[in-house]
PDB file of C-alpha atoms in Angstrom:
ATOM      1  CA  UNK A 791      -6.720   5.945  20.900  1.00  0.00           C
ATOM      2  CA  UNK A 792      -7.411   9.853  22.257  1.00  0.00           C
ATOM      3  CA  UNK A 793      -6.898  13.085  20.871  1.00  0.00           C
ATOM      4  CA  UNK A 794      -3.537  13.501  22.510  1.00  0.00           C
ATOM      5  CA  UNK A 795      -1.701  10.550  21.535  1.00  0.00           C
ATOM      6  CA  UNK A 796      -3.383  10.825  17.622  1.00  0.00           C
ATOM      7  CA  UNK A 797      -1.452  14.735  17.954  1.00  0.00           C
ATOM      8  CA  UNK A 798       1.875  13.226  19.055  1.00  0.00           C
ATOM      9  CA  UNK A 799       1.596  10.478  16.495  1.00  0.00           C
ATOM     10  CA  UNK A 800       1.451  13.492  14.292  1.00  0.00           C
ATOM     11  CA  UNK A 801       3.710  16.479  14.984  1.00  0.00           C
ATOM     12  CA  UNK A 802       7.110  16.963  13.633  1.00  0.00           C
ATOM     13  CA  UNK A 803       5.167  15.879  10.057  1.00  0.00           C
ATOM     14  CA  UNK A 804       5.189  19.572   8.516  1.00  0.00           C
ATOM     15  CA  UNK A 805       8.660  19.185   6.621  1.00  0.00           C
ATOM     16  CA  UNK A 806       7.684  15.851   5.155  1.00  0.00           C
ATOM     17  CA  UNK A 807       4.345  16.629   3.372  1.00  0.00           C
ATOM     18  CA  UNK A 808       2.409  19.540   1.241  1.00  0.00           C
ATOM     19  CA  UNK A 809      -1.240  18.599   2.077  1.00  0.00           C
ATOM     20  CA  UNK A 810      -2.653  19.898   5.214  1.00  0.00           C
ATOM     21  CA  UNK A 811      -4.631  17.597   6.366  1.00  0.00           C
ATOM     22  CA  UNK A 812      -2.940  14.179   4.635  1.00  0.00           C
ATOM     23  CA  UNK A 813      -1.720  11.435   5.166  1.00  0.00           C
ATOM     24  CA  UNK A 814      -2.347   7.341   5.477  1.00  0.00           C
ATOM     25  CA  UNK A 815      -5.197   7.184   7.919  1.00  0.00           C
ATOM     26  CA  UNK A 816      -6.610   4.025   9.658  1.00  0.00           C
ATOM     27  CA  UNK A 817     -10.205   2.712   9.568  1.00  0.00           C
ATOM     28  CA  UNK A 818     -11.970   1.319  12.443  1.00  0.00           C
ATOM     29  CA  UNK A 819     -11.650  -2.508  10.757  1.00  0.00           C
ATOM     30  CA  UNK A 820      -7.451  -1.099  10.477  1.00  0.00           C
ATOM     31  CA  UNK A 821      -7.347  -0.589   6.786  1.00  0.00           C
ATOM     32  CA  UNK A 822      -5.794   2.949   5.793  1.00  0.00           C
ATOM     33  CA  UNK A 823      -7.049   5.480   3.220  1.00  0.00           C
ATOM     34  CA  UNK A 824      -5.330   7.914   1.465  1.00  0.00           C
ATOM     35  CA  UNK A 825      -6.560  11.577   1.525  1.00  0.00           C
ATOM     36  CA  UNK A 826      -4.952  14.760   0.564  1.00  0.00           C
ATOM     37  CA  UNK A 827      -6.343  18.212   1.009  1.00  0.00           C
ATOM     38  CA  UNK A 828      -4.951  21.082  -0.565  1.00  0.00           C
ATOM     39  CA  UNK A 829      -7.529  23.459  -0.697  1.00  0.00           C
ATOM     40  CA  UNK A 830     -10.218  25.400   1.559  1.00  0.00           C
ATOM     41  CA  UNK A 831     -12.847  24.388  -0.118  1.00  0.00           C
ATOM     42  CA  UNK A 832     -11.921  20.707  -0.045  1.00  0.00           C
ATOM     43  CA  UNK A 833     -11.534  21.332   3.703  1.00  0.00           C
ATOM     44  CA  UNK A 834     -14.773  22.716   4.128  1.00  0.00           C
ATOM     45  CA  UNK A 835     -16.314  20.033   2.474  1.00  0.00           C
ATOM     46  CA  UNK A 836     -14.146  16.963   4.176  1.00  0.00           C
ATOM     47  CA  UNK A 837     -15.418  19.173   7.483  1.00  0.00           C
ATOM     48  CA  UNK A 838     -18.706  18.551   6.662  1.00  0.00           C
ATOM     49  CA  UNK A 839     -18.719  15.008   5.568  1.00  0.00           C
ATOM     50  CA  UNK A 840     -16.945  14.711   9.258  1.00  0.00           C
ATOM     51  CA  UNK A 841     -19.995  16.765  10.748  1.00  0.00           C
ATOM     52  CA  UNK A 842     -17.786  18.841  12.457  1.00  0.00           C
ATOM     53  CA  UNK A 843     -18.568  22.138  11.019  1.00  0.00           C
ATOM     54  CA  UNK A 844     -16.514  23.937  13.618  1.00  0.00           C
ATOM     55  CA  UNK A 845     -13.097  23.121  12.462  1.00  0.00           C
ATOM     56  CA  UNK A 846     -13.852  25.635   9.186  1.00  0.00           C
ATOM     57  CA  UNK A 847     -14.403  28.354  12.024  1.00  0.00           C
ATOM     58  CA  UNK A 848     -10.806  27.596  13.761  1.00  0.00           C
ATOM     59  CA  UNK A 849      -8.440  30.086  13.526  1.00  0.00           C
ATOM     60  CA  UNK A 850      -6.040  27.190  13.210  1.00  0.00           C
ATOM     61  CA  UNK A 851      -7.187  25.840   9.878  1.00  0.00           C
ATOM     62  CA  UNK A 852      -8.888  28.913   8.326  1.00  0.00           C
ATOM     63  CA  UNK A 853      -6.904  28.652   5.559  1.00  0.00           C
ATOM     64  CA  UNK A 854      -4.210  26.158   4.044  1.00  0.00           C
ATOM     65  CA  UNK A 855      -1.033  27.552   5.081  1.00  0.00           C
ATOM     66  CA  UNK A 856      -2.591  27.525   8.713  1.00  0.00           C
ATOM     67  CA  UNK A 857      -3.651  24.178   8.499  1.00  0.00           C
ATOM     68  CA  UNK A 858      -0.231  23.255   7.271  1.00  0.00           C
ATOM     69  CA  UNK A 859       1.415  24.524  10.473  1.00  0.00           C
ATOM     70  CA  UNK A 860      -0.892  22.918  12.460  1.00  0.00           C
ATOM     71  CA  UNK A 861      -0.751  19.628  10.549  1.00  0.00           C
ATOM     72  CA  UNK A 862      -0.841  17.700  13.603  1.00  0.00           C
ATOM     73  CA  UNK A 863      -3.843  19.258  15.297  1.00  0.00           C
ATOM     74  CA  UNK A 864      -5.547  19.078  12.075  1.00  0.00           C
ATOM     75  CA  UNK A 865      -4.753  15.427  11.196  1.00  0.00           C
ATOM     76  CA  UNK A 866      -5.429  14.171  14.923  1.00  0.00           C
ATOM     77  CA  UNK A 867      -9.240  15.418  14.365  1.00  0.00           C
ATOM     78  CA  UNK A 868      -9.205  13.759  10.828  1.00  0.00           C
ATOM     79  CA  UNK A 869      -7.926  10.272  12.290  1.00  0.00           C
ATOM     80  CA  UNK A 870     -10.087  10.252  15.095  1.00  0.00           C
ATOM     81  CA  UNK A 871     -12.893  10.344  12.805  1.00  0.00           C
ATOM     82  CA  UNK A 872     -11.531   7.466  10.640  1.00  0.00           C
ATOM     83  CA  UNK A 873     -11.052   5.492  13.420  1.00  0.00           C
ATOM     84  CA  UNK A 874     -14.230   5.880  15.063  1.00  0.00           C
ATOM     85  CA  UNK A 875     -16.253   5.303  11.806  1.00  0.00           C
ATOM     86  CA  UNK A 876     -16.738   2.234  10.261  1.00  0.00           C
ATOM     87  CA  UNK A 877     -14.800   2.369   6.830  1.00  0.00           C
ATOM     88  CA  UNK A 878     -17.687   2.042   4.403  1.00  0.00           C
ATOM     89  CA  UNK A 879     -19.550   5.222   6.027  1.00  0.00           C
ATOM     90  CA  UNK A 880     -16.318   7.097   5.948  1.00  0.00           C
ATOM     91  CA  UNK A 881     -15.470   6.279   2.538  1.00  0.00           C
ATOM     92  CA  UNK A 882     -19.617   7.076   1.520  1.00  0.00           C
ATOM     93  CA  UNK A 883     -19.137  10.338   3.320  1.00  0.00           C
ATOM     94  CA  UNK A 884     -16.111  11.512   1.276  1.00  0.00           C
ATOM     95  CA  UNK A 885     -17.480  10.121  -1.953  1.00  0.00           C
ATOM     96  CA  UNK A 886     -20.699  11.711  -1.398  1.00  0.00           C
ATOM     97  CA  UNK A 887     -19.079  15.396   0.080  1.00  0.00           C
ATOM     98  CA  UNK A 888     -16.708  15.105  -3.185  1.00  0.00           C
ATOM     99  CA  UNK A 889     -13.417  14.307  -1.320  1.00  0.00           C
ATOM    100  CA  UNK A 890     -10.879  12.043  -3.216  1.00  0.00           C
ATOM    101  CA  UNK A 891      -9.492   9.323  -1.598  1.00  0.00           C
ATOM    102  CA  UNK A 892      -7.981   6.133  -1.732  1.00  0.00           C
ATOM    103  CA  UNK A 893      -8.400   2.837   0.118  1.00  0.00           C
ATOM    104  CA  UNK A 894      -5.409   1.280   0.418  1.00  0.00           C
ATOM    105  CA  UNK A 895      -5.272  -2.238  -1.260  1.00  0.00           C
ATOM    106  CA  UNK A 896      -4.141  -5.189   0.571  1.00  0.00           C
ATOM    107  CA  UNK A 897      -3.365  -8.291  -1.686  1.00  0.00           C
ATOM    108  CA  UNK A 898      -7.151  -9.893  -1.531  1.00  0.00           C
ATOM    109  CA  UNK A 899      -8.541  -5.945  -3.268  1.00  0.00           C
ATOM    110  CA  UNK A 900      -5.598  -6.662  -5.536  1.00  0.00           C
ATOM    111  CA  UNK A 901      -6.412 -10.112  -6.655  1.00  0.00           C
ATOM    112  CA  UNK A 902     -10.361  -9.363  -6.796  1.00  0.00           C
ATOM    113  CA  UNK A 903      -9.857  -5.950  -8.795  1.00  0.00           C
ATOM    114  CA  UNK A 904     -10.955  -6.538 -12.030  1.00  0.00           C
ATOM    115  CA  UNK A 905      -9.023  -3.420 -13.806  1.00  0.00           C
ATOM    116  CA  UNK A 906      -5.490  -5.688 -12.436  1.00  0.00           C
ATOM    117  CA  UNK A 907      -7.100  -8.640 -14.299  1.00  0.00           C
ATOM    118  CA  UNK A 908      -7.972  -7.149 -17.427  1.00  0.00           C
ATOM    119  CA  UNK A 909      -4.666  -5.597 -17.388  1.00  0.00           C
ATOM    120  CA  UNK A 910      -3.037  -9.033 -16.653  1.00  0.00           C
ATOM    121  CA  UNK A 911      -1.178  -7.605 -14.021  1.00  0.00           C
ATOM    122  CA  UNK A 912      -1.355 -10.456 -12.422  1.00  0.00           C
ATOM    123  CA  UNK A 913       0.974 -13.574 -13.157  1.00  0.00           C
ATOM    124  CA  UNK A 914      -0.098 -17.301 -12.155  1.00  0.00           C
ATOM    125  CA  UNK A 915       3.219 -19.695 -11.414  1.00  0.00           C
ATOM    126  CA  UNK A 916       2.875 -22.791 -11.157  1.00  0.00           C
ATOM    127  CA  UNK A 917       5.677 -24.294  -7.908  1.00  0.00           C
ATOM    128  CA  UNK A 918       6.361 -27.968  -7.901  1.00  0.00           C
ATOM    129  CA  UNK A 919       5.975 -28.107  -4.295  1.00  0.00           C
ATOM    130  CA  UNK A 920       3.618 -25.164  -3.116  1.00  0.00           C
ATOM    131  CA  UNK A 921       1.252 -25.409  -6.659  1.00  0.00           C
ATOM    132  CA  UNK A 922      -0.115 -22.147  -8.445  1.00  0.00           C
ATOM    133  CA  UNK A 923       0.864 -18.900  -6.713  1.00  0.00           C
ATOM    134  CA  UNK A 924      -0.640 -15.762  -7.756  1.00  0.00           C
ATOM    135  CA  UNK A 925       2.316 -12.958  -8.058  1.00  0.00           C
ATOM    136  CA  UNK A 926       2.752  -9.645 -10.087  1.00  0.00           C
ATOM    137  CA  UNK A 927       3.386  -9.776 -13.707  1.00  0.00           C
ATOM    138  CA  UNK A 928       6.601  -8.422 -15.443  1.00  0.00           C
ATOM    139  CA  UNK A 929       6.748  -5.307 -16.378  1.00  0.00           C
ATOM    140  CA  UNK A 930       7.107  -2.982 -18.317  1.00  0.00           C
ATOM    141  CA  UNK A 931       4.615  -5.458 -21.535  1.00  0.00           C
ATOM    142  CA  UNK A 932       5.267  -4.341 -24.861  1.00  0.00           C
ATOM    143  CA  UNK A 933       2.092  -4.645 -27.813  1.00  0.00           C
ATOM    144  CA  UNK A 934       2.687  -7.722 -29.896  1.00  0.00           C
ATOM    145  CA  UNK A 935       5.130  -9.664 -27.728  1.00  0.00           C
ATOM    146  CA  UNK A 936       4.015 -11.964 -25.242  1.00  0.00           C
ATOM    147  CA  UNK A 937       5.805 -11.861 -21.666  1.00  0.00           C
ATOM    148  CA  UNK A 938       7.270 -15.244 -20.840  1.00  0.00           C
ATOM    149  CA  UNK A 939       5.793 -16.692 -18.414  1.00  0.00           C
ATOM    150  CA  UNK A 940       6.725 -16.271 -14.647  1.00  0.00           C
ATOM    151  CA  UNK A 941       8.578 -19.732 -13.429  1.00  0.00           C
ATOM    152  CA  UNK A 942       9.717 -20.920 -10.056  1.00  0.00           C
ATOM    153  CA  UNK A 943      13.436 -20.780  -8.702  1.00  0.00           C
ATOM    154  CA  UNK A 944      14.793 -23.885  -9.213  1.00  0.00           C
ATOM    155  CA  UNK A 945      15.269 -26.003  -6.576  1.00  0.00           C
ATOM    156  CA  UNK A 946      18.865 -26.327  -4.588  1.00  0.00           C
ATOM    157  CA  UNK A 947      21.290 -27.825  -6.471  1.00  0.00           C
ATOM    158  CA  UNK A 948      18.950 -28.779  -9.391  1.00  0.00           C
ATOM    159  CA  UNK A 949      21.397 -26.762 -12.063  1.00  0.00           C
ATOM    160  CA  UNK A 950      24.704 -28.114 -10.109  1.00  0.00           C
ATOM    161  CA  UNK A 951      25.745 -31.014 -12.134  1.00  0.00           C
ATOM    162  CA  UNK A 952      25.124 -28.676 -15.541  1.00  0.00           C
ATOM    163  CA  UNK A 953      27.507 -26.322 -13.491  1.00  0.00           C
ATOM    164  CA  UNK A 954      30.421 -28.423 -13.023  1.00  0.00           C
ATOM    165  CA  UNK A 955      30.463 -30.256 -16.112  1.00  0.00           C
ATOM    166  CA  UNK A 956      30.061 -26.662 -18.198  1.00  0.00           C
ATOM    167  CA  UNK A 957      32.368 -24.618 -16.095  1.00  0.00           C
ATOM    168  CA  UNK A 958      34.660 -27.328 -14.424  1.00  0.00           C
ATOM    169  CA  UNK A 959      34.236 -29.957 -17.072  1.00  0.00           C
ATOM    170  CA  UNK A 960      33.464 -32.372 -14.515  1.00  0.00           C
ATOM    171  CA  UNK A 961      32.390 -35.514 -15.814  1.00  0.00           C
ATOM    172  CA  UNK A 962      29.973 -37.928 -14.399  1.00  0.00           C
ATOM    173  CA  UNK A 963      32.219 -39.927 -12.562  1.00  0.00           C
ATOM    174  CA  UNK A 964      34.155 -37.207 -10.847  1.00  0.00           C
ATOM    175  CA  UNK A 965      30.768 -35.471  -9.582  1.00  0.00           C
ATOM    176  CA  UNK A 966      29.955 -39.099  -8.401  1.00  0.00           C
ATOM    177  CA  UNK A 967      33.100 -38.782  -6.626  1.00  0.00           C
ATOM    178  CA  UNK A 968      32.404 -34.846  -5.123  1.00  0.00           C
ATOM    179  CA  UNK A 969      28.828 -36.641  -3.863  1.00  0.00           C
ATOM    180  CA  UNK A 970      30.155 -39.697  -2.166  1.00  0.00           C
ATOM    181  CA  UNK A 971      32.623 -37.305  -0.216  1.00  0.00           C
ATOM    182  CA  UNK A 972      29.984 -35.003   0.793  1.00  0.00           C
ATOM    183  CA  UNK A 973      31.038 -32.122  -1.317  1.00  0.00           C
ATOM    184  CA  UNK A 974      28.129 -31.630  -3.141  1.00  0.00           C
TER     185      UNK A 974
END
């Protein structure tokens, strides 16, 4: 991707966020982290872990309200270093200049991250057809009462019969009739 298309893919952001530069950015292996700068010194220092010391110098972004008004110019530079970076030595760079960030989890970080286990955010169901599927757990838990645990839709038609005979009063023979006629 070049400069100019990574500044179109950003103008026309300045109503929509506060952080200057900020946003979702894409990795080289297409994974996005999350970074939000707010301050000049956090820019100097995300400047630095980009080695590109000149940006602190630019009238553009030499302080936050600039850099705000420029927020595409500003992010371009910031995504063109994420993408051209392979994501581990972008997010050592930031860790090691100071900047907070975020990867963004897909569901494999969620389902290996052992804070979501030890939280038991994670729910195990067991399908008839499709066996155990891992899905979030309900929310919000309350101490000393133990969630119920997550269960499958039931199949079509499985509750049908209990239908009709509770809220019809259908008996047996009359449903046999509904089935041999292709109603049911």
């Amino acid at each position: 991707m070049e400069f100019s298309d990574l500044k179109k893919q950003y103008a026309g952001l300045r109503e929509s966020i506060s952080t200057a530069p900020g946003d979702h950015f894409v990795t080289r292996e297409g994974r996005y982290i999350a970074l939000a700068i707010a301050s000049d010194v956090m820019f100097a220092r995300l400047c630095e872990a980009m080695q590109q010391p000149d940006c602190v110098r630019d009238p553009r972004f030499a302080s936050h309200a600039l850099r705000y008004e420029h927020i595409a110019e500003v992010n371009a530079i910031v995504a063109g270093w994420m993408l051209s970076h392979p994501q581990d030595d972008v997010m050592r760079a930031l860790t090691q200049a100071g900047i907070p960030f975020s990867l963004i989890y897909d569901t494999d970080d969620i389902l290996a991250d052992p804070h979501y286990a030890a939280r038991n955010s994670i729910a195990t169901l067991e399908h008839p057809r499709l066996g155990p599927l891992r899905m979030p757990a309900a929310v919000p838990r309350f101490g000393g009462v133990s969630p119920c645990p997550p269960r499958p839709a039931p199949v079509l038609g499985a509750d049908t019969d209990q239908l009709l005979q509770d809220l019809l009063g259908l008996d047996e023979q009359q449903r046999a009739a509904l089935r041999a006629d292709g109603v049911i």
